[in-house]
């Protein structure tokens, strides 16, 4: 599934800029995971990964489904 980043704000300091999503860029979702502690859902992406091992993916609220997927 393809998604488009709609929110690249509030980057954690522990994640480097090259490993952070960019607004209006399209990404491929590999899987969706849910934090056992907070129940927040995250996407694991094919093109990019956080370089901080604490983060397993990117919050799903940062993305929208592309027009092509609809």
PDB file of N, H, CA, C and O in Angstrom:
ATOM      1  N   UNK A   1       0.842  -1.172   0.000  1.00  0.00           N
ATOM      2  CA  UNK A   1       0.000   0.000   0.000  1.00  0.00           C
ATOM      3  C   UNK A   1       0.889   1.238   0.000  1.00  0.00           C
ATOM      4  O   UNK A   1       1.897   1.290   0.705  1.00  0.00           O
ATOM      5  N   UNK A   2       0.511   2.220  -0.787  1.00  0.00           N
ATOM      6  H   UNK A   2      -0.307   2.178  -1.360  1.00  0.00           H
ATOM      7  CA  UNK A   2       1.241   3.489  -0.840  1.00  0.00           C
ATOM      8  C   UNK A   2       0.520   4.525   0.015  1.00  0.00           C
ATOM      9  O   UNK A   2      -0.709   4.593   0.028  1.00  0.00           O
ATOM     10  N   UNK A   3       1.307   5.329   0.731  1.00  0.00           N
ATOM     11  H   UNK A   3       2.305   5.274   0.721  1.00  0.00           H
ATOM     12  CA  UNK A   3       0.770   6.435   1.526  1.00  0.00           C
ATOM     13  C   UNK A   3       1.606   7.677   1.242  1.00  0.00           C
ATOM     14  O   UNK A   3       2.752   7.583   0.802  1.00  0.00           O
ATOM     15  N   UNK A   4       1.019   8.837   1.500  1.00  0.00           N
ATOM     16  H   UNK A   4       0.088   8.914   1.858  1.00  0.00           H
ATOM     17  CA  UNK A   4       1.717  10.106   1.326  1.00  0.00           C
ATOM     18  C   UNK A   4       1.853  10.782   2.679  1.00  0.00           C
ATOM     19  O   UNK A   4       0.892  10.841   3.446  1.00  0.00           O
ATOM     20  N   UNK A   5       3.045  11.293   2.974  1.00  0.00           N
ATOM     21  H   UNK A   5       3.825  11.244   2.350  1.00  0.00           H
ATOM     22  CA  UNK A   5       3.266  11.996   4.234  1.00  0.00           C
ATOM     23  C   UNK A   5       2.545  13.338   4.193  1.00  0.00           C
ATOM     24  O   UNK A   5       2.729  14.121   3.261  1.00  0.00           O
ATOM     25  N   UNK A   6       1.728  13.599   5.202  1.00  0.00           N
ATOM     26  H   UNK A   6       1.578  12.963   5.959  1.00  0.00           H
ATOM     27  CA  UNK A   6       1.016  14.875   5.302  1.00  0.00           C
ATOM     28  C   UNK A   6       1.477  15.691   6.510  1.00  0.00           C
ATOM     29  O   UNK A   6       1.057  16.835   6.688  1.00  0.00           O
ATOM     30  N   UNK A   7       2.344  15.100   7.340  1.00  0.00           N
ATOM     31  H   UNK A   7       2.685  14.171   7.196  1.00  0.00           H
ATOM     32  CA  UNK A   7       2.824  15.794   8.542  1.00  0.00           C
ATOM     33  C   UNK A   7       4.236  15.331   8.879  1.00  0.00           C
ATOM     34  O   UNK A   7       4.432  14.215   9.360  1.00  0.00           O
ATOM     35  N   UNK A   8       5.210  16.183   8.628  1.00  0.00           N
ATOM     36  H   UNK A   8       5.051  17.090   8.238  1.00  0.00           H
ATOM     37  CA  UNK A   8       6.592  15.837   8.971  1.00  0.00           C
ATOM     38  C   UNK A   8       7.115  16.679  10.133  1.00  0.00           C
ATOM     39  O   UNK A   8       8.324  16.785  10.337  1.00  0.00           O
ATOM     40  N   UNK A   9       6.202  17.272  10.889  1.00  0.00           N
ATOM     41  H   UNK A   9       5.219  17.186  10.724  1.00  0.00           H
ATOM     42  CA  UNK A   9       6.589  18.139  12.006  1.00  0.00           C
ATOM     43  C   UNK A   9       6.962  17.324  13.243  1.00  0.00           C
ATOM     44  O   UNK A   9       6.703  16.122  13.316  1.00  0.00           O
ATOM     45  N   UNK A  10       7.564  17.989  14.194  1.00  0.00           N
ATOM     46  H   UNK A  10       7.775  18.964  14.135  1.00  0.00           H
ATOM     47  CA  UNK A  10       7.905  17.417  15.505  1.00  0.00           C
ATOM     48  C   UNK A  10       8.812  16.190  15.411  1.00  0.00           C
ATOM     49  O   UNK A  10       8.560  15.169  16.050  1.00  0.00           O
ATOM     50  N   UNK A  11       9.863  16.303  14.610  1.00  0.00           N
ATOM     51  H   UNK A  11      10.068  17.132  14.091  1.00  0.00           H
ATOM     52  CA  UNK A  11      10.841  15.223  14.485  1.00  0.00           C
ATOM     53  C   UNK A  11      11.564  15.053  15.813  1.00  0.00           C
ATOM     54  O   UNK A  11      12.068  16.033  16.360  1.00  0.00           O
ATOM     55  N   UNK A  12      11.628  13.836  16.346  1.00  0.00           N
ATOM     56  H   UNK A  12      11.219  13.040  15.901  1.00  0.00           H
ATOM     57  CA  UNK A  12      12.405  13.619  17.571  1.00  0.00           C
ATOM     58  C   UNK A  12      13.880  13.939  17.327  1.00  0.00           C
ATOM     59  O   UNK A  12      14.409  13.641  16.256  1.00  0.00           O
ATOM     60  N   UNK A  13      14.534  14.533  18.295  1.00  0.00           N
ATOM     61  H   UNK A  13      14.104  14.775  19.165  1.00  0.00           H
ATOM     62  CA  UNK A  13      15.944  14.891  18.157  1.00  0.00           C
ATOM     63  C   UNK A  13      16.838  13.681  17.939  1.00  0.00           C
ATOM     64  O   UNK A  13      17.911  13.800  17.347  1.00  0.00           O
ATOM     65  N   UNK A  14      16.409  12.526  18.411  1.00  0.00           N
ATOM     66  H   UNK A  14      15.537  12.429  18.892  1.00  0.00           H
ATOM     67  CA  UNK A  14      17.238  11.329  18.303  1.00  0.00           C
ATOM     68  C   UNK A  14      17.199  10.686  16.914  1.00  0.00           C
ATOM     69  O   UNK A  14      17.950   9.747  16.649  1.00  0.00           O
ATOM     70  N   UNK A  15      16.341  11.176  16.034  1.00  0.00           N
ATOM     71  H   UNK A  15      15.731  11.939  16.249  1.00  0.00           H
ATOM     72  CA  UNK A  15      16.275  10.665  14.665  1.00  0.00           C
ATOM     73  C   UNK A  15      16.918  11.690  13.740  1.00  0.00           C
ATOM     74  O   UNK A  15      16.564  12.869  13.762  1.00  0.00           O
ATOM     75  N   UNK A  16      17.869  11.226  12.925  1.00  0.00           N
ATOM     76  H   UNK A  16      18.156  10.269  12.907  1.00  0.00           H
ATOM     77  CA  UNK A  16      18.564  12.139  12.016  1.00  0.00           C
ATOM     78  C   UNK A  16      17.641  12.554  10.863  1.00  0.00           C
ATOM     79  O   UNK A  16      16.701  11.838  10.518  1.00  0.00           O
ATOM     80  N   UNK A  17      17.920  13.701  10.287  1.00  0.00           N
ATOM     81  H   UNK A  17      18.683  14.282  10.567  1.00  0.00           H
ATOM     82  CA  UNK A  17      17.097  14.244   9.209  1.00  0.00           C
ATOM     83  C   UNK A  17      16.969  13.292   8.014  1.00  0.00           C
ATOM     84  O   UNK A  17      15.875  13.166   7.466  1.00  0.00           O
ATOM     85  N   UNK A  18      18.051  12.614   7.588  1.00  0.00           N
ATOM     86  H   UNK A  18      18.940  12.716   8.034  1.00  0.00           H
ATOM     87  CA  UNK A  18      17.897  11.681   6.456  1.00  0.00           C
ATOM     88  C   UNK A  18      16.974  10.492   6.757  1.00  0.00           C
ATOM     89  O   UNK A  18      16.488   9.836   5.836  1.00  0.00           O
ATOM     90  N   UNK A  19      16.740  10.220   8.023  1.00  0.00           N
ATOM     91  H   UNK A  19      17.135  10.753   8.772  1.00  0.00           H
ATOM     92  CA  UNK A  19      15.886   9.095   8.418  1.00  0.00           C
ATOM     93  C   UNK A  19      14.490   9.544   8.835  1.00  0.00           C
ATOM     94  O   UNK A  19      13.750   8.782   9.455  1.00  0.00           O
ATOM     95  N   UNK A  20      14.130  10.781   8.495  1.00  0.00           N
ATOM     96  H   UNK A  20      14.732  11.401   7.991  1.00  0.00           H
ATOM     97  CA  UNK A  20      12.817  11.319   8.841  1.00  0.00           C
ATOM     98  C   UNK A  20      11.985  11.482   7.580  1.00  0.00           C
ATOM     99  O   UNK A  20      12.522  11.796   6.517  1.00  0.00           O
ATOM    100  N   UNK A  21      10.686  11.271   7.688  1.00  0.00           N
ATOM    101  H   UNK A  21      10.250  11.016   8.552  1.00  0.00           H
ATOM    102  CA  UNK A  21       9.790  11.402   6.542  1.00  0.00           C
ATOM    103  C   UNK A  21       9.717  12.859   6.068  1.00  0.00           C
ATOM    104  O   UNK A  21       9.981  13.790   6.828  1.00  0.00           O
ATOM    105  N   UNK A  22       9.353  13.028   4.797  1.00  0.00           N
ATOM    106  H   UNK A  22       9.138  12.271   4.180  1.00  0.00           H
ATOM    107  CA  UNK A  22       9.246  14.362   4.202  1.00  0.00           C
ATOM    108  C   UNK A  22       7.832  14.569   3.688  1.00  0.00           C
ATOM    109  O   UNK A  22       7.264  13.704   3.022  1.00  0.00           O
ATOM    110  N   UNK A  23       7.275  15.724   4.006  1.00  0.00           N
ATOM    111  H   UNK A  23       7.737  16.427   4.547  1.00  0.00           H
ATOM    112  CA  UNK A  23       5.912  16.052   3.602  1.00  0.00           C
ATOM    113  C   UNK A  23       5.759  15.961   2.085  1.00  0.00           C
ATOM    114  O   UNK A  23       6.640  16.381   1.334  1.00  0.00           O
ATOM    115  N   UNK A  24       4.651  15.417   1.653  1.00  0.00           N
ATOM    116  H   UNK A  24       3.936  15.076   2.263  1.00  0.00           H
ATOM    117  CA  UNK A  24       4.264  15.228   0.249  1.00  0.00           C
ATOM    118  C   UNK A  24       5.025  14.107  -0.458  1.00  0.00           C
ATOM    119  O   UNK A  24       4.812  13.890  -1.651  1.00  0.00           O
ATOM    120  N   UNK A  25       5.902  13.394   0.240  1.00  0.00           N
ATOM    121  H   UNK A  25       6.075  13.570   1.209  1.00  0.00           H
ATOM    122  CA  UNK A  25       6.596  12.243  -0.339  1.00  0.00           C
ATOM    123  C   UNK A  25       5.711  11.002  -0.204  1.00  0.00           C
ATOM    124  O   UNK A  25       4.954  10.861   0.756  1.00  0.00           O
ATOM    125  N   UNK A  26       5.823  10.118  -1.177  1.00  0.00           N
ATOM    126  H   UNK A  26       6.438  10.232  -1.957  1.00  0.00           H
ATOM    127  CA  UNK A  26       5.064   8.876  -1.166  1.00  0.00           C
ATOM    128  C   UNK A  26       5.945   7.737  -0.639  1.00  0.00           C
ATOM    129  O   UNK A  26       7.120   7.635  -0.994  1.00  0.00           O
ATOM    130  N   UNK A  27       5.367   6.888   0.207  1.00  0.00           N
ATOM    131  H   UNK A  27       4.413   6.971   0.496  1.00  0.00           H
ATOM    132  CA  UNK A  27       6.093   5.780   0.825  1.00  0.00           C
ATOM    133  C   UNK A  27       5.283   4.491   0.691  1.00  0.00           C
ATOM    134  O   UNK A  27       4.062   4.520   0.535  1.00  0.00           O
ATOM    135  N   UNK A  28       5.983   3.370   0.756  1.00  0.00           N
ATOM    136  H   UNK A  28       6.975   3.346   0.883  1.00  0.00           H
ATOM    137  CA  UNK A  28       5.351   2.057   0.690  1.00  0.00           C
ATOM    138  C   UNK A  28       5.282   1.456   2.088  1.00  0.00           C
ATOM    139  O   UNK A  28       6.302   1.321   2.764  1.00  0.00           O
ATOM    140  N   UNK A  29       4.084   1.099   2.514  1.00  0.00           N
ATOM    141  H   UNK A  29       3.255   1.209   1.964  1.00  0.00           H
ATOM    142  CA  UNK A  29       3.893   0.495   3.832  1.00  0.00           C
ATOM    143  C   UNK A  29       4.240  -0.989   3.753  1.00  0.00           C
ATOM    144  O   UNK A  29       3.701  -1.725   2.926  1.00  0.00           O
ATOM    145  N   UNK A  30       5.151  -1.414   4.632  1.00  0.00           N
ATOM    146  H   UNK A  30       5.589  -0.816   5.303  1.00  0.00           H
ATOM    147  CA  UNK A  30       5.531  -2.823   4.729  1.00  0.00           C
ATOM    148  C   UNK A  30       4.614  -3.526   5.712  1.00  0.00           C
ATOM    149  O   UNK A  30       4.135  -4.630   5.453  1.00  0.00           O
ATOM    150  N   UNK A  31       4.374  -2.871   6.851  1.00  0.00           N
ATOM    151  H   UNK A  31       4.763  -1.974   7.061  1.00  0.00           H
ATOM    152  CA  UNK A  31       3.441  -3.414   7.844  1.00  0.00           C
ATOM    153  C   UNK A  31       3.038  -2.312   8.811  1.00  0.00           C
ATOM    154  O   UNK A  31       3.647  -1.243   8.856  1.00  0.00           O
ATOM    155  N   UNK A  32       2.000  -2.600   9.579  1.00  0.00           N
ATOM    156  H   UNK A  32       1.506  -3.468   9.542  1.00  0.00           H
ATOM    157  CA  UNK A  32       1.540  -1.678  10.614  1.00  0.00           C
ATOM    158  C   UNK A  32       1.750  -2.372  11.958  1.00  0.00           C
ATOM    159  O   UNK A  32       1.419  -3.547  12.117  1.00  0.00           O
ATOM    160  N   UNK A  33       2.304  -1.634  12.924  1.00  0.00           N
ATOM    161  H   UNK A  33       2.573  -0.679  12.794  1.00  0.00           H
ATOM    162  CA  UNK A  33       2.518  -2.192  14.260  1.00  0.00           C
ATOM    163  C   UNK A  33       1.800  -1.309  15.277  1.00  0.00           C
ATOM    164  O   UNK A  33       1.564  -0.126  15.030  1.00  0.00           O
ATOM    165  N   UNK A  34       1.462  -1.888  16.402  1.00  0.00           N
ATOM    166  H   UNK A  34       1.654  -2.849  16.602  1.00  0.00           H
ATOM    167  CA  UNK A  34       0.806  -1.163  17.486  1.00  0.00           C
ATOM    168  C   UNK A  34       1.691  -1.226  18.718  1.00  0.00           C
ATOM    169  O   UNK A  34       2.137  -2.301  19.117  1.00  0.00           O
ATOM    170  N   UNK A  35       1.944  -0.071  19.320  1.00  0.00           N
ATOM    171  H   UNK A  35       1.582   0.803  18.996  1.00  0.00           H
ATOM    172  CA  UNK A  35       2.736  -0.019  20.549  1.00  0.00           C
ATOM    173  C   UNK A  35       1.959  -0.713  21.665  1.00  0.00           C
ATOM    174  O   UNK A  35       0.801  -0.383  21.920  1.00  0.00           O
ATOM    175  N   UNK A  36       2.588  -1.659  22.316  1.00  0.00           N
ATOM    176  H   UNK A  36       3.529  -1.927  22.109  1.00  0.00           H
ATOM    177  CA  UNK A  36       1.931  -2.368  23.422  1.00  0.00           C
ATOM    178  C   UNK A  36       1.733  -1.468  24.626  1.00  0.00           C
ATOM    179  O   UNK A  36       0.832  -1.696  25.434  1.00  0.00           O
ATOM    180  N   UNK A  37       2.558  -0.458  24.750  1.00  0.00           N
ATOM    181  H   UNK A  37       3.290  -0.272  24.094  1.00  0.00           H
ATOM    182  CA  UNK A  37       2.476   0.447  25.889  1.00  0.00           C
ATOM    183  C   UNK A  37       1.414   1.528  25.683  1.00  0.00           C
ATOM    184  O   UNK A  37       0.601   1.775  26.573  1.00  0.00           O
ATOM    185  N   UNK A  38       1.418   2.174  24.511  1.00  0.00           N
ATOM    186  H   UNK A  38       2.079   1.974  23.787  1.00  0.00           H
ATOM    187  CA  UNK A  38       0.531   3.325  24.282  1.00  0.00           C
ATOM    188  C   UNK A  38      -0.645   3.025  23.357  1.00  0.00           C
ATOM    189  O   UNK A  38      -1.577   3.823  23.266  1.00  0.00           O
ATOM    190  N   UNK A  39      -0.613   1.887  22.672  1.00  0.00           N
ATOM    191  H   UNK A  39       0.145   1.238  22.746  1.00  0.00           H
ATOM    192  CA  UNK A  39      -1.628   1.504  21.690  1.00  0.00           C
ATOM    193  C   UNK A  39      -1.650   2.421  20.456  1.00  0.00           C
ATOM    194  O   UNK A  39      -2.620   2.409  19.698  1.00  0.00           O
ATOM    195  N   UNK A  40      -0.606   3.202  20.253  1.00  0.00           N
ATOM    196  H   UNK A  40       0.182   3.212  20.868  1.00  0.00           H
ATOM    197  CA  UNK A  40      -0.478   4.044  19.069  1.00  0.00           C
ATOM    198  C   UNK A  40      -0.021   3.163  17.918  1.00  0.00           C
ATOM    199  O   UNK A  40       0.820   2.284  18.102  1.00  0.00           O
ATOM    200  N   UNK A  41      -0.575   3.397  16.726  1.00  0.00           N
ATOM    201  H   UNK A  41      -1.258   4.112  16.577  1.00  0.00           H
ATOM    202  CA  UNK A  41      -0.223   2.596  15.562  1.00  0.00           C
ATOM    203  C   UNK A  41       0.842   3.296  14.723  1.00  0.00           C
ATOM    204  O   UNK A  41       0.844   4.519  14.577  1.00  0.00           O
ATOM    205  N   UNK A  42       1.746   2.484  14.178  1.00  0.00           N
ATOM    206  H   UNK A  42       1.744   1.491  14.297  1.00  0.00           H
ATOM    207  CA  UNK A  42       2.871   2.981  13.392  1.00  0.00           C
ATOM    208  C   UNK A  42       2.990   2.203  12.094  1.00  0.00           C
ATOM    209  O   UNK A  42       2.656   1.020  12.034  1.00  0.00           O
ATOM    210  N   UNK A  43       3.474   2.882  11.047  1.00  0.00           N
ATOM    211  H   UNK A  43       3.745   3.843  11.096  1.00  0.00           H
ATOM    212  CA  UNK A  43       3.804   2.226   9.790  1.00  0.00           C
ATOM    213  C   UNK A  43       5.290   1.927   9.745  1.00  0.00           C
ATOM    214  O   UNK A  43       6.110   2.769  10.112  1.00  0.00           O
ATOM    215  N   UNK A  44       5.633   0.744   9.301  1.00  0.00           N
ATOM    216  H   UNK A  44       4.966   0.061   9.003  1.00  0.00           H
ATOM    217  CA  UNK A  44       7.001   0.406   8.927  1.00  0.00           C
ATOM    218  C   UNK A  44       7.042   0.613   7.414  1.00  0.00           C
ATOM    219  O   UNK A  44       6.233   0.044   6.681  1.00  0.00           O
ATOM    220  N   UNK A  45       7.993   1.432   6.951  1.00  0.00           N
ATOM    221  H   UNK A  45       8.651   1.894   7.546  1.00  0.00           H
ATOM    222  CA  UNK A  45       8.048   1.811   5.537  1.00  0.00           C
ATOM    223  C   UNK A  45       9.200   1.129   4.827  1.00  0.00           C
ATOM    224  O   UNK A  45      10.224   0.820   5.437  1.00  0.00           O
ATOM    225  N   UNK A  46       9.030   0.897   3.543  1.00  0.00           N
ATOM    226  H   UNK A  46       8.198   1.148   3.048  1.00  0.00           H
ATOM    227  CA  UNK A  46      10.072   0.253   2.746  1.00  0.00           C
ATOM    228  C   UNK A  46      11.241   1.193   2.476  1.00  0.00           C
ATOM    229  O   UNK A  46      12.395   0.769   2.525  1.00  0.00           O
ATOM    230  N   UNK A  47      10.961   2.444   2.196  1.00  0.00           N
ATOM    231  H   UNK A  47      10.023   2.787   2.155  1.00  0.00           H
ATOM    232  CA  UNK A  47      11.976   3.387   1.733  1.00  0.00           C
ATOM    233  C   UNK A  47      12.847   3.989   2.829  1.00  0.00           C
ATOM    234  O   UNK A  47      13.967   4.420   2.558  1.00  0.00           O
ATOM    235  N   UNK A  48      12.354   4.025   4.049  1.00  0.00           N
ATOM    236  H   UNK A  48      11.444   3.675   4.269  1.00  0.00           H
ATOM    237  CA  UNK A  48      13.041   4.756   5.113  1.00  0.00           C
ATOM    238  C   UNK A  48      12.740   4.114   6.462  1.00  0.00           C
ATOM    239  O   UNK A  48      11.659   3.565   6.676  1.00  0.00           O
ATOM    240  N   UNK A  49      13.720   4.191   7.374  1.00  0.00           N
ATOM    241  H   UNK A  49      14.599   4.637   7.200  1.00  0.00           H
ATOM    242  CA  UNK A  49      13.539   3.651   8.725  1.00  0.00           C
ATOM    243  C   UNK A  49      14.169   4.605   9.732  1.00  0.00           C
ATOM    244  O   UNK A  49      15.208   5.202   9.450  1.00  0.00           O
ATOM    245  N   UNK A  50      13.547   4.758  10.916  1.00  0.00           N
ATOM    246  H   UNK A  50      12.703   4.273  11.145  1.00  0.00           H
ATOM    247  CA  UNK A  50      14.160   5.596  11.946  1.00  0.00           C
ATOM    248  C   UNK A  50      15.504   5.006  12.370  1.00  0.00           C
ATOM    249  O   UNK A  50      15.634   3.789  12.503  1.00  0.00           O
ATOM    250  N   UNK A  51      16.508   5.869  12.583  1.00  0.00           N
ATOM    251  H   UNK A  51      16.403   6.857  12.475  1.00  0.00           H
ATOM    252  CA  UNK A  51      17.813   5.378  13.017  1.00  0.00           C
ATOM    253  C   UNK A  51      17.949   5.321  14.534  1.00  0.00           C
ATOM    254  O   UNK A  51      19.041   5.081  15.048  1.00  0.00           O
ATOM    255  N   UNK A  52      16.860   5.537  15.248  1.00  0.00           N
ATOM    256  H   UNK A  52      15.972   5.733  14.830  1.00  0.00           H
ATOM    257  CA  UNK A  52      16.804   5.369  16.698  1.00  0.00           C
ATOM    258  C   UNK A  52      16.043   4.073  16.972  1.00  0.00           C
ATOM    259  O   UNK A  52      14.867   3.982  16.623  1.00  0.00           O
ATOM    260  N   UNK A  53      16.672   3.070  17.584  1.00  0.00           N
ATOM    261  H   UNK A  53      17.628   3.144  17.867  1.00  0.00           H
ATOM    262  CA  UNK A  53      16.009   1.783  17.794  1.00  0.00           C
ATOM    263  C   UNK A  53      14.762   1.854  18.676  1.00  0.00           C
ATOM    264  O   UNK A  53      13.963   0.918  18.688  1.00  0.00           O
ATOM    265  N   UNK A  54      14.588   2.949  19.411  1.00  0.00           N
ATOM    266  H   UNK A  54      15.237   3.709  19.402  1.00  0.00           H
ATOM    267  CA  UNK A  54      13.390   3.119  20.234  1.00  0.00           C
ATOM    268  C   UNK A  54      12.144   3.248  19.348  1.00  0.00           C
ATOM    269  O   UNK A  54      11.046   2.865  19.751  1.00  0.00           O
ATOM    270  N   UNK A  55      12.328   3.791  18.139  1.00  0.00           N
ATOM    271  H   UNK A  55      13.220   4.102  17.811  1.00  0.00           H
ATOM    272  CA  UNK A  55      11.208   4.005  17.220  1.00  0.00           C
ATOM    273  C   UNK A  55      11.170   2.874  16.202  1.00  0.00           C
ATOM    274  O   UNK A  55      12.138   2.651  15.475  1.00  0.00           O
ATOM    275  N   UNK A  56      10.061   2.169  16.153  1.00  0.00           N
ATOM    276  H   UNK A  56       9.274   2.350  16.743  1.00  0.00           H
ATOM    277  CA  UNK A  56       9.928   1.060  15.219  1.00  0.00           C
ATOM    278  C   UNK A  56       9.283   1.441  13.906  1.00  0.00           C
ATOM    279  O   UNK A  56       9.206   0.627  12.986  1.00  0.00           O
ATOM    280  N   UNK A  57       8.817   2.678  13.814  1.00  0.00           N
ATOM    281  H   UNK A  57       8.880   3.339  14.562  1.00  0.00           H
ATOM    282  CA  UNK A  57       8.149   3.128  12.601  1.00  0.00           C
ATOM    283  C   UNK A  57       7.697   4.567  12.762  1.00  0.00           C
ATOM    284  O   UNK A  57       8.195   5.304  13.613  1.00  0.00           O
ATOM    285  N   UNK A  58       6.745   4.950  11.927  1.00  0.00           N
ATOM    286  H   UNK A  58       6.341   4.352  11.236  1.00  0.00           H
ATOM    287  CA  UNK A  58       6.247   6.328  11.908  1.00  0.00           C
ATOM    288  C   UNK A  58       4.744   6.317  12.173  1.00  0.00           C
ATOM    289  O   UNK A  58       4.015   5.496  11.617  1.00  0.00           O
ATOM    290  N   UNK A  59       4.288   7.227  13.021  1.00  0.00           N
ATOM    291  H   UNK A  59       4.880   7.894  13.473  1.00  0.00           H
ATOM    292  CA  UNK A  59       2.889   7.305  13.424  1.00  0.00           C
ATOM    293  C   UNK A  59       1.981   7.358  12.194  1.00  0.00           C
ATOM    294  O   UNK A  59       2.227   8.137  11.273  1.00  0.00           O
ATOM    295  N   UNK A  60       0.939   6.538  12.181  1.00  0.00           N
ATOM    296  H   UNK A  60       0.739   5.906  12.930  1.00  0.00           H
ATOM    297  CA  UNK A  60       0.032   6.476  11.031  1.00  0.00           C
ATOM    298  C   UNK A  60      -0.660   7.808  10.766  1.00  0.00           C
ATOM    299  O   UNK A  60      -1.069   8.073   9.635  1.00  0.00           O
ATOM    300  N   UNK A  61      -0.799   8.648  11.788  1.00  0.00           N
ATOM    301  H   UNK A  61      -0.467   8.433  12.706  1.00  0.00           H
ATOM    302  CA  UNK A  61      -1.459   9.941  11.616  1.00  0.00           C
ATOM    303  C   UNK A  61      -0.651  10.912  10.769  1.00  0.00           C
ATOM    304  O   UNK A  61      -1.158  11.970  10.396  1.00  0.00           O
ATOM    305  N   UNK A  62       0.581  10.577  10.460  1.00  0.00           N
ATOM    306  H   UNK A  62       0.992   9.718  10.763  1.00  0.00           H
ATOM    307  CA  UNK A  62       1.427  11.423   9.608  1.00  0.00           C
ATOM    308  C   UNK A  62       1.168  11.185   8.120  1.00  0.00           C
ATOM    309  O   UNK A  62       1.772  11.851   7.278  1.00  0.00           O
ATOM    310  N   UNK A  63       0.285  10.252   7.785  1.00  0.00           N
ATOM    311  H   UNK A  63      -0.206   9.711   8.469  1.00  0.00           H
ATOM    312  CA  UNK A  63       0.111   9.820   6.404  1.00  0.00           C
ATOM    313  C   UNK A  63      -1.348   9.822   5.968  1.00  0.00           C
ATOM    314  O   UNK A  63      -2.269   9.765   6.783  1.00  0.00           O
ATOM    315  N   UNK A  64      -1.521   9.891   4.644  1.00  0.00           N
ATOM    316  H   UNK A  64      -0.772   9.937   3.983  1.00  0.00           H
ATOM    317  CA  UNK A  64      -2.838   9.735   4.029  1.00  0.00           C
ATOM    318  C   UNK A  64      -2.695   8.719   2.904  1.00  0.00           C
ATOM    319  O   UNK A  64      -1.615   8.556   2.336  1.00  0.00           O
ATOM    320  N   UNK A  65      -3.779   8.046   2.592  1.00  0.00           N
ATOM    321  H   UNK A  65      -4.656   8.178   3.054  1.00  0.00           H
ATOM    322  CA  UNK A  65      -3.782   7.095   1.482  1.00  0.00           C
ATOM    323  C   UNK A  65      -3.747   7.890   0.182  1.00  0.00           C
ATOM    324  O   UNK A  65      -4.421   8.912   0.051  1.00  0.00           O
ATOM    325  N   UNK A  66      -2.960   7.417  -0.770  1.00  0.00           N
ATOM    326  H   UNK A  66      -2.412   6.587  -0.663  1.00  0.00           H
ATOM    327  CA  UNK A  66      -2.838   8.122  -2.042  1.00  0.00           C
ATOM    328  C   UNK A  66      -4.121   7.987  -2.870  1.00  0.00           C
ATOM    329  O   UNK A  66      -4.918   7.072  -2.659  1.00  0.00           O
ATOM    330  N   UNK A  67      -4.299   8.895  -3.794  1.00  0.00           N
ATOM    331  H   UNK A  67      -3.652   9.637  -3.966  1.00  0.00           H
ATOM    332  CA  UNK A  67      -5.446   8.848  -4.702  1.00  0.00           C
ATOM    333  C   UNK A  67      -5.463   7.548  -5.497  1.00  0.00           C
ATOM    334  O   UNK A  67      -6.529   6.999  -5.773  1.00  0.00           O
ATOM    335  N   UNK A  68      -4.288   7.060  -5.862  1.00  0.00           N
ATOM    336  H   UNK A  68      -3.422   7.506  -5.637  1.00  0.00           H
ATOM    337  CA  UNK A  68      -4.186   5.821  -6.632  1.00  0.00           C
ATOM    338  C   UNK A  68      -4.774   4.640  -5.869  1.00  0.00           C
ATOM    339  O   UNK A  68      -5.384   3.751  -6.462  1.00  0.00           O
ATOM    340  N   UNK A  69      -4.587   4.635  -4.541  1.00  0.00           N
ATOM    341  H   UNK A  69      -4.091   5.358  -4.059  1.00  0.00           H
ATOM    342  CA  UNK A  69      -5.099   3.526  -3.723  1.00  0.00           C
ATOM    343  C   UNK A  69      -6.609   3.533  -3.639  1.00  0.00           C
ATOM    344  O   UNK A  69      -7.229   2.481  -3.485  1.00  0.00           O
ATOM    345  N   UNK A  70      -7.213   4.714  -3.739  1.00  0.00           N
ATOM    346  H   UNK A  70      -6.710   5.569  -3.865  1.00  0.00           H
ATOM    347  CA  UNK A  70      -8.684   4.794  -3.666  1.00  0.00           C
ATOM    348  C   UNK A  70      -9.276   4.361  -4.979  1.00  0.00           C
ATOM    349  O   UNK A  70     -10.498   4.353  -5.133  1.00  0.00           O
TER     350      UNK A  70
END
